[in-house]
Tab-separated table of C-alpha atoms in Angstrom:
chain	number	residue	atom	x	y	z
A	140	UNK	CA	12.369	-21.337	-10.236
A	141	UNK	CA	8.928	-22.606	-8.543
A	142	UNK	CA	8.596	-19.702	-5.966
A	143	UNK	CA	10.253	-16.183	-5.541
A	144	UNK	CA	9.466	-13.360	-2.839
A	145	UNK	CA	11.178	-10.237	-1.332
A	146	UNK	CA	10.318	-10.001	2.538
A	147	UNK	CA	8.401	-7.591	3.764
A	148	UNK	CA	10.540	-4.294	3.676
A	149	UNK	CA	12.161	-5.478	0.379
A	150	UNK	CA	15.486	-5.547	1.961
A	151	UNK	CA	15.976	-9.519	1.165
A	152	UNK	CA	14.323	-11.878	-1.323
A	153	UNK	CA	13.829	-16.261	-0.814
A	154	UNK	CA	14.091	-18.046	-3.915
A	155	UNK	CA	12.684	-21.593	-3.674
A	156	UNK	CA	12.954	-24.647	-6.328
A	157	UNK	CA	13.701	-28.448	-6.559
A	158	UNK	CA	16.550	-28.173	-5.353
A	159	UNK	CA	15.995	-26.156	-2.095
A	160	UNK	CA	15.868	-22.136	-1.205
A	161	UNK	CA	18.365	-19.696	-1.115
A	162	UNK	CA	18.265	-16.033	0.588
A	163	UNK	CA	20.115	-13.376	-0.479
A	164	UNK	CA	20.274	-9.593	1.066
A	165	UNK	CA	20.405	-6.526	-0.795
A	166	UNK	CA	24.753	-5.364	-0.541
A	167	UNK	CA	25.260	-2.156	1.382
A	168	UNK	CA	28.205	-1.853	-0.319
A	169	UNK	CA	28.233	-2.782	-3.989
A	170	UNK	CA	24.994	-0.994	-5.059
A	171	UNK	CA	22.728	-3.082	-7.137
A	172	UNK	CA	23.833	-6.323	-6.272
A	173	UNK	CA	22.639	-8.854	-3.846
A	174	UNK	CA	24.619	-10.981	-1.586
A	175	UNK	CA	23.568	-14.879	-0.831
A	176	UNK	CA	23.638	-15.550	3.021
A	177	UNK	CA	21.821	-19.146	3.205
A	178	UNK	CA	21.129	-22.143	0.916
A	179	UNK	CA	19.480	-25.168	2.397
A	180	UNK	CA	18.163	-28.025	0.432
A	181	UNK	CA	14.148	-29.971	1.549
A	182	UNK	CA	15.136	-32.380	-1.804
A	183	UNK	CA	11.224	-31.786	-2.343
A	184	UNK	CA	9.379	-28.951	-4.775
A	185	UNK	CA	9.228	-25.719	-3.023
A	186	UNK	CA	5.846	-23.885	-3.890
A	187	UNK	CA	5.859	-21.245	-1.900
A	188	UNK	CA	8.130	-20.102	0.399
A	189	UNK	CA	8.400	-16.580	2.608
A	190	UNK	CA	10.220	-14.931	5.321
A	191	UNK	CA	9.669	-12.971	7.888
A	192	UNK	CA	11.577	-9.349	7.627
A	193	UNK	CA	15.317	-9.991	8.429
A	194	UNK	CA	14.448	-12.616	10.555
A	195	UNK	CA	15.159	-16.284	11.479
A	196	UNK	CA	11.607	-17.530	10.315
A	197	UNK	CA	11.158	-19.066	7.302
A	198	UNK	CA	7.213	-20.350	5.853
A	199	UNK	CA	7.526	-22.817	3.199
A	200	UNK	CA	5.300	-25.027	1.282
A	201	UNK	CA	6.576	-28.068	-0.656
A	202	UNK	CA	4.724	-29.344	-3.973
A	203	UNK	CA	3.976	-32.854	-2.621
A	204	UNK	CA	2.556	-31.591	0.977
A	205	UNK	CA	0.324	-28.892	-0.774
A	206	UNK	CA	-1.639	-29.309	2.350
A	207	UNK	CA	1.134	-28.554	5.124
A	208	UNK	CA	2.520	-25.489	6.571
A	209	UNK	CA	6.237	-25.521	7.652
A	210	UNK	CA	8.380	-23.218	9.783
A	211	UNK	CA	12.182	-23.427	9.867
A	212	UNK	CA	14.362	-21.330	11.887
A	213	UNK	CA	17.419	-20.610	10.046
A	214	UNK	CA	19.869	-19.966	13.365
A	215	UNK	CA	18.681	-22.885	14.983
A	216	UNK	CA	18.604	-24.849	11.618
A	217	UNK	CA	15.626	-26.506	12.731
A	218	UNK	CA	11.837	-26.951	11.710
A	219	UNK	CA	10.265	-25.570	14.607
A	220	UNK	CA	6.262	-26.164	13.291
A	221	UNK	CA	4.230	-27.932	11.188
A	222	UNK	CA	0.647	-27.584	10.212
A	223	UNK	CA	-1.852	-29.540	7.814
A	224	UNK	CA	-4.728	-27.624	6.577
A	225	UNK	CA	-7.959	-29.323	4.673
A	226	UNK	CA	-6.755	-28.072	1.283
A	227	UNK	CA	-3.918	-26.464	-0.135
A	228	UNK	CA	-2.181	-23.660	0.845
A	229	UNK	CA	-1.843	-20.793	-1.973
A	230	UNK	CA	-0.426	-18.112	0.236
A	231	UNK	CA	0.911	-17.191	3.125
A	232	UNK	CA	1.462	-13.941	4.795
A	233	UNK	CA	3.438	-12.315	7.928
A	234	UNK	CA	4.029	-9.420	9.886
A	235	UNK	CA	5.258	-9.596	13.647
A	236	UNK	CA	1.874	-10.188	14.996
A	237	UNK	CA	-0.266	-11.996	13.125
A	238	UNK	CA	0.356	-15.278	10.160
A	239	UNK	CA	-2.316	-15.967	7.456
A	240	UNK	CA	-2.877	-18.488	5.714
A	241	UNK	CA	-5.176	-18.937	2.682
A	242	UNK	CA	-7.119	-21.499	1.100
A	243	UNK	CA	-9.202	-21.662	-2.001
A	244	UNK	CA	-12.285	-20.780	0.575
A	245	UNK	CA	-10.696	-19.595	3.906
A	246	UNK	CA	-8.483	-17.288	5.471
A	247	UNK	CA	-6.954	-18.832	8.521
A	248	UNK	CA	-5.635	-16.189	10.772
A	249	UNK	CA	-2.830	-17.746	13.599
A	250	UNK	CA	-0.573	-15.526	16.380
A	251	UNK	CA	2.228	-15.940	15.174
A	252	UNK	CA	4.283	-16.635	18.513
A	253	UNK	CA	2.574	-19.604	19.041
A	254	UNK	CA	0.555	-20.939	16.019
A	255	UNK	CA	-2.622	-20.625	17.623
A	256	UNK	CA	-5.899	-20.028	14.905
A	257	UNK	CA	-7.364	-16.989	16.383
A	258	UNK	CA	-9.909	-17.335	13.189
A	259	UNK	CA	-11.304	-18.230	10.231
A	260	UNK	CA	-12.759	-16.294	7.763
A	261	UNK	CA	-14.809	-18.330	5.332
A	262	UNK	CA	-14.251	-16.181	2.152
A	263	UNK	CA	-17.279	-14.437	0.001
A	264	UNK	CA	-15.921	-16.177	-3.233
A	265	UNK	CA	-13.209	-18.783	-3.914
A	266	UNK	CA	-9.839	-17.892	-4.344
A	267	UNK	CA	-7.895	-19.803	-6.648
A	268	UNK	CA	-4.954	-17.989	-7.272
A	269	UNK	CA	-4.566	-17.142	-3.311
A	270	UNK	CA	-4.205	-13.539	-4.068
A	271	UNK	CA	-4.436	-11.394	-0.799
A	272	UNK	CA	-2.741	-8.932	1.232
A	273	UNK	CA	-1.473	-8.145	5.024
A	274	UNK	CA	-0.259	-4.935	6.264
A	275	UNK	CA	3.536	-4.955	7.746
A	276	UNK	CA	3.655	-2.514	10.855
A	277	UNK	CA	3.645	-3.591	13.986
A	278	UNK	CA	0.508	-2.172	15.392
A	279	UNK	CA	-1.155	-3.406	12.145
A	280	UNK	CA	-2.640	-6.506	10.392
A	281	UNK	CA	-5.166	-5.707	7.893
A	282	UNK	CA	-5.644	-8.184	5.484
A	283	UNK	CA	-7.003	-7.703	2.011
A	284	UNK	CA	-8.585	-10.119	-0.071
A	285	UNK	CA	-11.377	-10.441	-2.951
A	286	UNK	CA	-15.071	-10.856	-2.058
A	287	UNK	CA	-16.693	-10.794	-5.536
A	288	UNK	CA	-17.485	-13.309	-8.640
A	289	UNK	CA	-17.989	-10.801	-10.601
A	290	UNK	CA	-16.268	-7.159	-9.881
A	291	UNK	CA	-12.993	-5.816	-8.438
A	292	UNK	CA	-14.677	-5.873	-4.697
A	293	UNK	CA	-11.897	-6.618	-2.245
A	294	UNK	CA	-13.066	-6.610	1.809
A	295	UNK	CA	-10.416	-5.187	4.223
A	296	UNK	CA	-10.548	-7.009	7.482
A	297	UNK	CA	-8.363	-6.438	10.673
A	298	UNK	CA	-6.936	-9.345	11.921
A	299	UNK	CA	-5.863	-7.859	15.399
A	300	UNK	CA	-9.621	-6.983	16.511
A	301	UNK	CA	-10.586	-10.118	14.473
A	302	UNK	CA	-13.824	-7.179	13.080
A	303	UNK	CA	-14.022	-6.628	9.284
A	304	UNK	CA	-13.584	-3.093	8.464
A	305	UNK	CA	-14.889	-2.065	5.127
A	306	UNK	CA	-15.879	-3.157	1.552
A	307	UNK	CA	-14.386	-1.662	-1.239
A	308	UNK	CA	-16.018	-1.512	-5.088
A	309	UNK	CA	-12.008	-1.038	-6.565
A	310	UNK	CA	-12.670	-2.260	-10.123
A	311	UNK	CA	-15.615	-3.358	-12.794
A	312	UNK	CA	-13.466	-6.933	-13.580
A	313	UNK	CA	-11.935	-9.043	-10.754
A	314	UNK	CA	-8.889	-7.982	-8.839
A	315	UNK	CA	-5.303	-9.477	-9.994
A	316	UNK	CA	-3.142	-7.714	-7.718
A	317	UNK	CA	-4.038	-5.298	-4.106
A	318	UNK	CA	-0.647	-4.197	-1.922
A	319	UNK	CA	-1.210	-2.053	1.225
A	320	UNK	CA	1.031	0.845	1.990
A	321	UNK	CA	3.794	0.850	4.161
A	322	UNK	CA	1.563	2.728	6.876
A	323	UNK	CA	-1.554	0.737	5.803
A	324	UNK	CA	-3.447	3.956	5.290
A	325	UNK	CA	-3.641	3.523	0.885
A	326	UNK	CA	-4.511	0.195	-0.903
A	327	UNK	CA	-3.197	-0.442	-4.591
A	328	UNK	CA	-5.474	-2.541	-6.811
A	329	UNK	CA	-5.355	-3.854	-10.505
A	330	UNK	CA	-8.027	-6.069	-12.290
A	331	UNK	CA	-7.145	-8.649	-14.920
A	332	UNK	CA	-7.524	-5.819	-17.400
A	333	UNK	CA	-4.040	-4.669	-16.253
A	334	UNK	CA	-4.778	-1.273	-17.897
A	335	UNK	CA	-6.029	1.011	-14.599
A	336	UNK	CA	-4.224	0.481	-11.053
A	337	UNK	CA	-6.108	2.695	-8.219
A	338	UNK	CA	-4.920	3.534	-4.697
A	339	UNK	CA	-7.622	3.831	-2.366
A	340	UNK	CA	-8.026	5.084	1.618
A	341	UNK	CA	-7.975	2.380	3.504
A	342	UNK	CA	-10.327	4.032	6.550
A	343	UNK	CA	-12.525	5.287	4.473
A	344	UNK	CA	-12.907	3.416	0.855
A	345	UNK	CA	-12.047	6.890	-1.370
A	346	UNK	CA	-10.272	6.360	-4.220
A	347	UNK	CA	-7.451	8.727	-3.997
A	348	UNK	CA	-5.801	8.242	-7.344
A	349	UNK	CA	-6.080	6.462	-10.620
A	350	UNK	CA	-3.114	5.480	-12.542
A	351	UNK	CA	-2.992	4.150	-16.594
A	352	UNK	CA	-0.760	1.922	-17.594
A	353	UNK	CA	-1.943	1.711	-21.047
A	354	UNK	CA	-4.214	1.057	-23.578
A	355	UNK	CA	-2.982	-0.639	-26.450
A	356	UNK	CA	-3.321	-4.008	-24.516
A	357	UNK	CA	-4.344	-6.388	-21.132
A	358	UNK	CA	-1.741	-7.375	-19.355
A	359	UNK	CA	-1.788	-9.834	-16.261
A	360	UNK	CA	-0.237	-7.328	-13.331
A	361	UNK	CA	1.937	-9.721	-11.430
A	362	UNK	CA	2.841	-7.342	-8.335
A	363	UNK	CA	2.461	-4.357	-6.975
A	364	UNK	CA	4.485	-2.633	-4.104
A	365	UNK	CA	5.002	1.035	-2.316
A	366	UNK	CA	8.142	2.484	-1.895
A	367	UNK	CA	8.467	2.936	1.980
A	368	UNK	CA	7.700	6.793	2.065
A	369	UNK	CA	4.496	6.284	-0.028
A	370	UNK	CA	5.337	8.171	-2.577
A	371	UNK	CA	6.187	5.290	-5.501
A	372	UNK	CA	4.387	2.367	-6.291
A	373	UNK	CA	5.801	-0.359	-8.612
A	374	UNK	CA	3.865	-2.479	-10.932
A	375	UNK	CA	5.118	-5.426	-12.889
A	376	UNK	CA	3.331	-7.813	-15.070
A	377	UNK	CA	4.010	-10.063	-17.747
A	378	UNK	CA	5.422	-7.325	-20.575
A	379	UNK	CA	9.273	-6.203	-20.543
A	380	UNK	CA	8.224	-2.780	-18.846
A	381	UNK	CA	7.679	-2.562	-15.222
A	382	UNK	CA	5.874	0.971	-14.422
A	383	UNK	CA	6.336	3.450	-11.666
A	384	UNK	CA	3.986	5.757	-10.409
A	385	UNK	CA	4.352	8.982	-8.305
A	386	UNK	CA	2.164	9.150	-5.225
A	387	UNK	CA	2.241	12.644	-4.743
A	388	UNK	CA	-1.139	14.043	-5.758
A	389	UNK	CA	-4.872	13.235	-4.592
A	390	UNK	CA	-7.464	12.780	-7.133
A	391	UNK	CA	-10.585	15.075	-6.341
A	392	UNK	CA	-13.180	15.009	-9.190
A	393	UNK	CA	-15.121	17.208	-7.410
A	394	UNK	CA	-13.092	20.564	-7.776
A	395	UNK	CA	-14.645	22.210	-9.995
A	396	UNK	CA	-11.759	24.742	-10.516
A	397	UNK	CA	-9.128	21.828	-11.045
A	398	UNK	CA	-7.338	21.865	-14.769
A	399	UNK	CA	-8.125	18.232	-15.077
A	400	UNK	CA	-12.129	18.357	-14.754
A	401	UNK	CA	-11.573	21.627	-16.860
A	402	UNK	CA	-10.008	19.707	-19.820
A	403	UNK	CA	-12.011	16.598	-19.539
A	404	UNK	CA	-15.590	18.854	-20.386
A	405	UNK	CA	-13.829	21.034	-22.925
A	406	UNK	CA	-12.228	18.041	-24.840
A	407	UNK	CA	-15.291	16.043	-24.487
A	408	UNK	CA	-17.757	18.910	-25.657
A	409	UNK	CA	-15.541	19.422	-28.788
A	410	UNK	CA	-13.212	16.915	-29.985
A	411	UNK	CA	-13.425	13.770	-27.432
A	412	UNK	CA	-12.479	11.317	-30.322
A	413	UNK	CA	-9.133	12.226	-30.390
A	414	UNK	CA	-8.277	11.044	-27.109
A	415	UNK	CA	-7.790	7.891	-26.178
A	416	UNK	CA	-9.087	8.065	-22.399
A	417	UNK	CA	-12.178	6.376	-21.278
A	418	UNK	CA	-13.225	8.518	-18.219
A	419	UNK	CA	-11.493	11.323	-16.356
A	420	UNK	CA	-8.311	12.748	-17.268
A	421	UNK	CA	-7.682	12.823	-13.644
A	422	UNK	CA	-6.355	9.564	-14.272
A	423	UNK	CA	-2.239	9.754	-14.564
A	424	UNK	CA	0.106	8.163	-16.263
A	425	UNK	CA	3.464	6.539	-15.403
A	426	UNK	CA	6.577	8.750	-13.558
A	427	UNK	CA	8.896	6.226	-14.641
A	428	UNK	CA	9.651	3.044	-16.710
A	429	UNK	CA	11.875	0.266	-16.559
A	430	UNK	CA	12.685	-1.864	-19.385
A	431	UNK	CA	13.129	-5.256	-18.968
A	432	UNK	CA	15.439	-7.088	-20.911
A	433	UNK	CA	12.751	-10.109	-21.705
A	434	UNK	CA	9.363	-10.044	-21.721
A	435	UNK	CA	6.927	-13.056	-21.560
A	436	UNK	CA	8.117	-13.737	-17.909
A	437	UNK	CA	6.017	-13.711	-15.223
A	438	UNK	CA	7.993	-10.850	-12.683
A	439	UNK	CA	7.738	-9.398	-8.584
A	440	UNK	CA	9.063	-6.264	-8.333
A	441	UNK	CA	10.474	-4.591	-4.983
A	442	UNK	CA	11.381	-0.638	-4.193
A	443	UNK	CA	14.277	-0.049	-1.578
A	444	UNK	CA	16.176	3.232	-0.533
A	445	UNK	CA	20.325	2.958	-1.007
A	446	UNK	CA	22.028	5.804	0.424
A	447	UNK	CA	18.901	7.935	-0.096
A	448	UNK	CA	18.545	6.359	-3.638
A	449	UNK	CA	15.404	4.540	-4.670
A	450	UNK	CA	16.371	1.360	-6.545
A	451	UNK	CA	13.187	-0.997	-8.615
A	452	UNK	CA	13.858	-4.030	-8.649
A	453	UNK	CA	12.474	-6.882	-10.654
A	454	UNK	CA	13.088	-10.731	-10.192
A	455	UNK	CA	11.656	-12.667	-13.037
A	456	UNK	CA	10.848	-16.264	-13.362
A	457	UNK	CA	13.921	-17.269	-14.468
A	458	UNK	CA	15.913	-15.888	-11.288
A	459	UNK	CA	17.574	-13.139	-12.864
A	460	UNK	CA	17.432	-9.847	-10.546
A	461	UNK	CA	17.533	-6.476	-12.715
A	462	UNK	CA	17.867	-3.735	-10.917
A	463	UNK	CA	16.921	0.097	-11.713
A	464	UNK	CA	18.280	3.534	-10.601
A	465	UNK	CA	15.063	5.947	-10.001
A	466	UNK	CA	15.440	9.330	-10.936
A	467	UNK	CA	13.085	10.863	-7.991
A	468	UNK	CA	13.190	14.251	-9.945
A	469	UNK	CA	12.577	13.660	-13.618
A	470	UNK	CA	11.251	9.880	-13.438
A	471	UNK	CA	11.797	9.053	-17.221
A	472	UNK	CA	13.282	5.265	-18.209
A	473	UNK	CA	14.882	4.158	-15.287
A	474	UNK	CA	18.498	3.285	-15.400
A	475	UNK	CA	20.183	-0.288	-15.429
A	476	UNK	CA	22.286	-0.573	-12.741
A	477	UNK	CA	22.838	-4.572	-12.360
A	478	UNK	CA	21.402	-7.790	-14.168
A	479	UNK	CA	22.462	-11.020	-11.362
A	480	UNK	CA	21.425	-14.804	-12.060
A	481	UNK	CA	20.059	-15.984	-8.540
A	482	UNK	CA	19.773	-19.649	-9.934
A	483	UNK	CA	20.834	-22.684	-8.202
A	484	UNK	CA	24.133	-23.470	-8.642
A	485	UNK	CA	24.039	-27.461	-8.966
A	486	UNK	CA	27.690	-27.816	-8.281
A	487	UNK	CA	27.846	-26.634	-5.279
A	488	UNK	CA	27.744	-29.202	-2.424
A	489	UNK	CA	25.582	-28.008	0.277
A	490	UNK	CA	24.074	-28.816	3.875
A	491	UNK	CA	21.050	-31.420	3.104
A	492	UNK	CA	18.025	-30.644	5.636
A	493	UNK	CA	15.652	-33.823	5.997
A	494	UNK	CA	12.134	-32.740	7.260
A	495	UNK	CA	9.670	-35.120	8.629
A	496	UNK	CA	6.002	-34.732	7.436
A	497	UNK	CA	2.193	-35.482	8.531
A	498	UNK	CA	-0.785	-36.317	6.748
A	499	UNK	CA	-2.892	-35.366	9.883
A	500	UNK	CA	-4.674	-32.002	9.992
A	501	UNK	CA	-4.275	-31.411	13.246
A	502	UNK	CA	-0.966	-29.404	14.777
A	503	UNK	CA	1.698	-31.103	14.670
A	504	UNK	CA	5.041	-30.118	16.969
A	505	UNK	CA	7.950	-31.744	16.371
A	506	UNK	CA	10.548	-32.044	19.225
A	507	UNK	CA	12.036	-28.457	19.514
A	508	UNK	CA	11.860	-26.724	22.496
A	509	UNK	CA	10.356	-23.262	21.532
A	510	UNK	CA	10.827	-21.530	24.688
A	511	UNK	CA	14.900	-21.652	23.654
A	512	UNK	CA	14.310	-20.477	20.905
A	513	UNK	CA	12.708	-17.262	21.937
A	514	UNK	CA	10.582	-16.191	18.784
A	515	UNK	CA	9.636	-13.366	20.093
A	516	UNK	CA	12.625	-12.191	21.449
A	517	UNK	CA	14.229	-9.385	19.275
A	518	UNK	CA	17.347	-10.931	18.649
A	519	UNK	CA	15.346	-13.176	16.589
A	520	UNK	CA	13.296	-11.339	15.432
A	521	UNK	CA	15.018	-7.925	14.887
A	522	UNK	CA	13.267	-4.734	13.809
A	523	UNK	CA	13.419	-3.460	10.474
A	524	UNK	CA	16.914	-2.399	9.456
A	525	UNK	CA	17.457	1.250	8.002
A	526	UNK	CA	18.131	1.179	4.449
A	527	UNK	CA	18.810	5.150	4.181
């Protein structure tokens, strides 16, 4: 598989190859299992490909048009915008207000109703792996992205006021991975260490928590993602164990009465060779586990609430969805619930899409009326549906 992504709430995923793109929605029925409700064919490399919530818009890039932007309504089974950028596109990221996309050295902010570029933001440092992040609500559209050569530094900037908001020193190495909270009030972030993930507030820069994930090894962290509630974040990276943390506590190395700062001076005063910890104890380890059955793979990971049941679950390279039972009470190794090949299925004859294309780097409309289409009308765009 070239591309995979869950939408924005985790209630669908987009898988995207040479052969075309397939959605599938998470079953409401058969727990742990995921139901395919659209394949479509570009006969070109998908890159990168996203949608928008449970909508009807679709953002796809294909391998030979690195350059262009394309937008496909799935009712309407048309390509309803195109748009050709002066370099390649290595993300691209929604909510119902606001589409970004990013370049090696720019963050092109558009309204997404009509495509217009509000701005550009010419980023502090180049970007090569595209990593960045945009808030989901409705009344929000922070984006998150790196600003340093040489350190974890990620700038928050708000792409409704168009104003950047704060600078925040997250990590000693460079970043590998940031994900806002549901809310948009905590930021995750991971550095290509992979061994420390910290949540941070996003109004004022405080680091709230620090979680370990280990230290017998680096490990590249491939995704991380907040339950809806806030109180679980996900990580996955390339190793067979995807790690869940419990958001639940506030880090506050300034209580002097707390048992962790307590600990740390009497350990360190007496014995600190024994453990293993570089720094506070304050930071925490892992609620839960989930063990992959292959490593090696790169891996994005999702969180969703079933019947008032948190499910992980983990899509690897490979398109093969596991997906894991979380005990919210005792955390532990999560439990196996489903394993599901979301591959291609060759055989299958299927609907063939042609799309035209443009080297020019201007907009480019092609003939579909948008007004009937209504993009902003809620049928096409329909809130959020309620897992619980």
């Amino acid at each position: 598989m070239d591309c995979i992504s869950f939408n924005q709430d985790c209630s669908n995923l987009v898988i995207g190859s040479k052969s075309g793109y397939q959605l599938y929605n998470l079953s409401q029925k058969d727990v742990g299992q995921v139901v395919r409700t659209h394949r479509n064919t570009v006969k070109k490399n998908l890159c990168l490909i996203t949608r928008l919530f449970n909508s009807s818009l679709i953002a796809m890039v294909t391998e030979d048009q690195r350059s262009t932007l394309k937008l496909r309504h799935l009712k309407k089974d048309a390509e309803i915008c195109e748009r050709s950028y002066r370099g390649n596109i290595l993300a691209v990221k929604l909510n119902r207000q606001r589409l970004v996309v990013c370049l090696t050295e720019f963050y092109i902010i558009h309204d997404i109703r009509d495509m217009n570029i509000l701005h550009t933001i010419t980023s502090p440092v180049r970007n090569p792996t595209g990593l960045c992040a945009l808030s989901v609500l409705n009344h929000s559209a922070l984006l998150a992205y790196p600003s340093s050569d040489d350190s974890g530094t990620l700038e928050i900037f708000d792409a409704l006021t168009l104003e950047l908001q704060i600078q925040i020193e997250a990590h000693s190495s460079k970043l590998a991975a940031v994900a806002f909270s549901h809310n948009a009030d905590m930021i995750a972030t991971a550095s290509c260490k992979g061994t420390v993930i910290r949540l941070f507030s996003v109004s004022t820069g405080e680091k709230l928590m620090e979680f370990r994930r280990g230290l017998r090894r680096c490990v590249t962290i491939s995704s991380l993602v907040f339950s809806k509630d806030g109180m679980f974040l996900v990580a996955s990276s390339n190793t067979e164990t995807v790690h869940v943390f419990k958001v639940t506590e506030r880090d506050n190395e300034n209580t002097s009465g707390s048992w962790a700062n307590y600990l740390t001076s009497t350990i360190t005063s007496s014995a600190s060779a024994l453990i293993p910890f570089s720094g506070s104890l304050n930071a925490w380890r892992n609620f839960a586990t989930a063990r992959l059955q292959e490593g090696g793979l790169c891996t994005t990971a999702g969180i969703v609430t079933l019947k008032n049941v948190p499910y992980i679950l983990v899509v690897n390279s490979n398109a093969e969805l596991q997906v894991f039972k979380l005990d919210v009470e005792n955390g532990g190794e999560c439990e196996l619930i489903s394993t599901q090949s979301l591959a291609f299925e060759e055989k299958e004859t299927y609907k063939s899409v042609s799309s035209s294309s443009s080297s020019s780097e201007e907009v480019k409309r092609l003939e579909v009326n948008l007004d009937n289409i209504k993009l902003d009308d809620s049928n096409e765009f329909p809130p959020m549906n309620s897992l619980q």
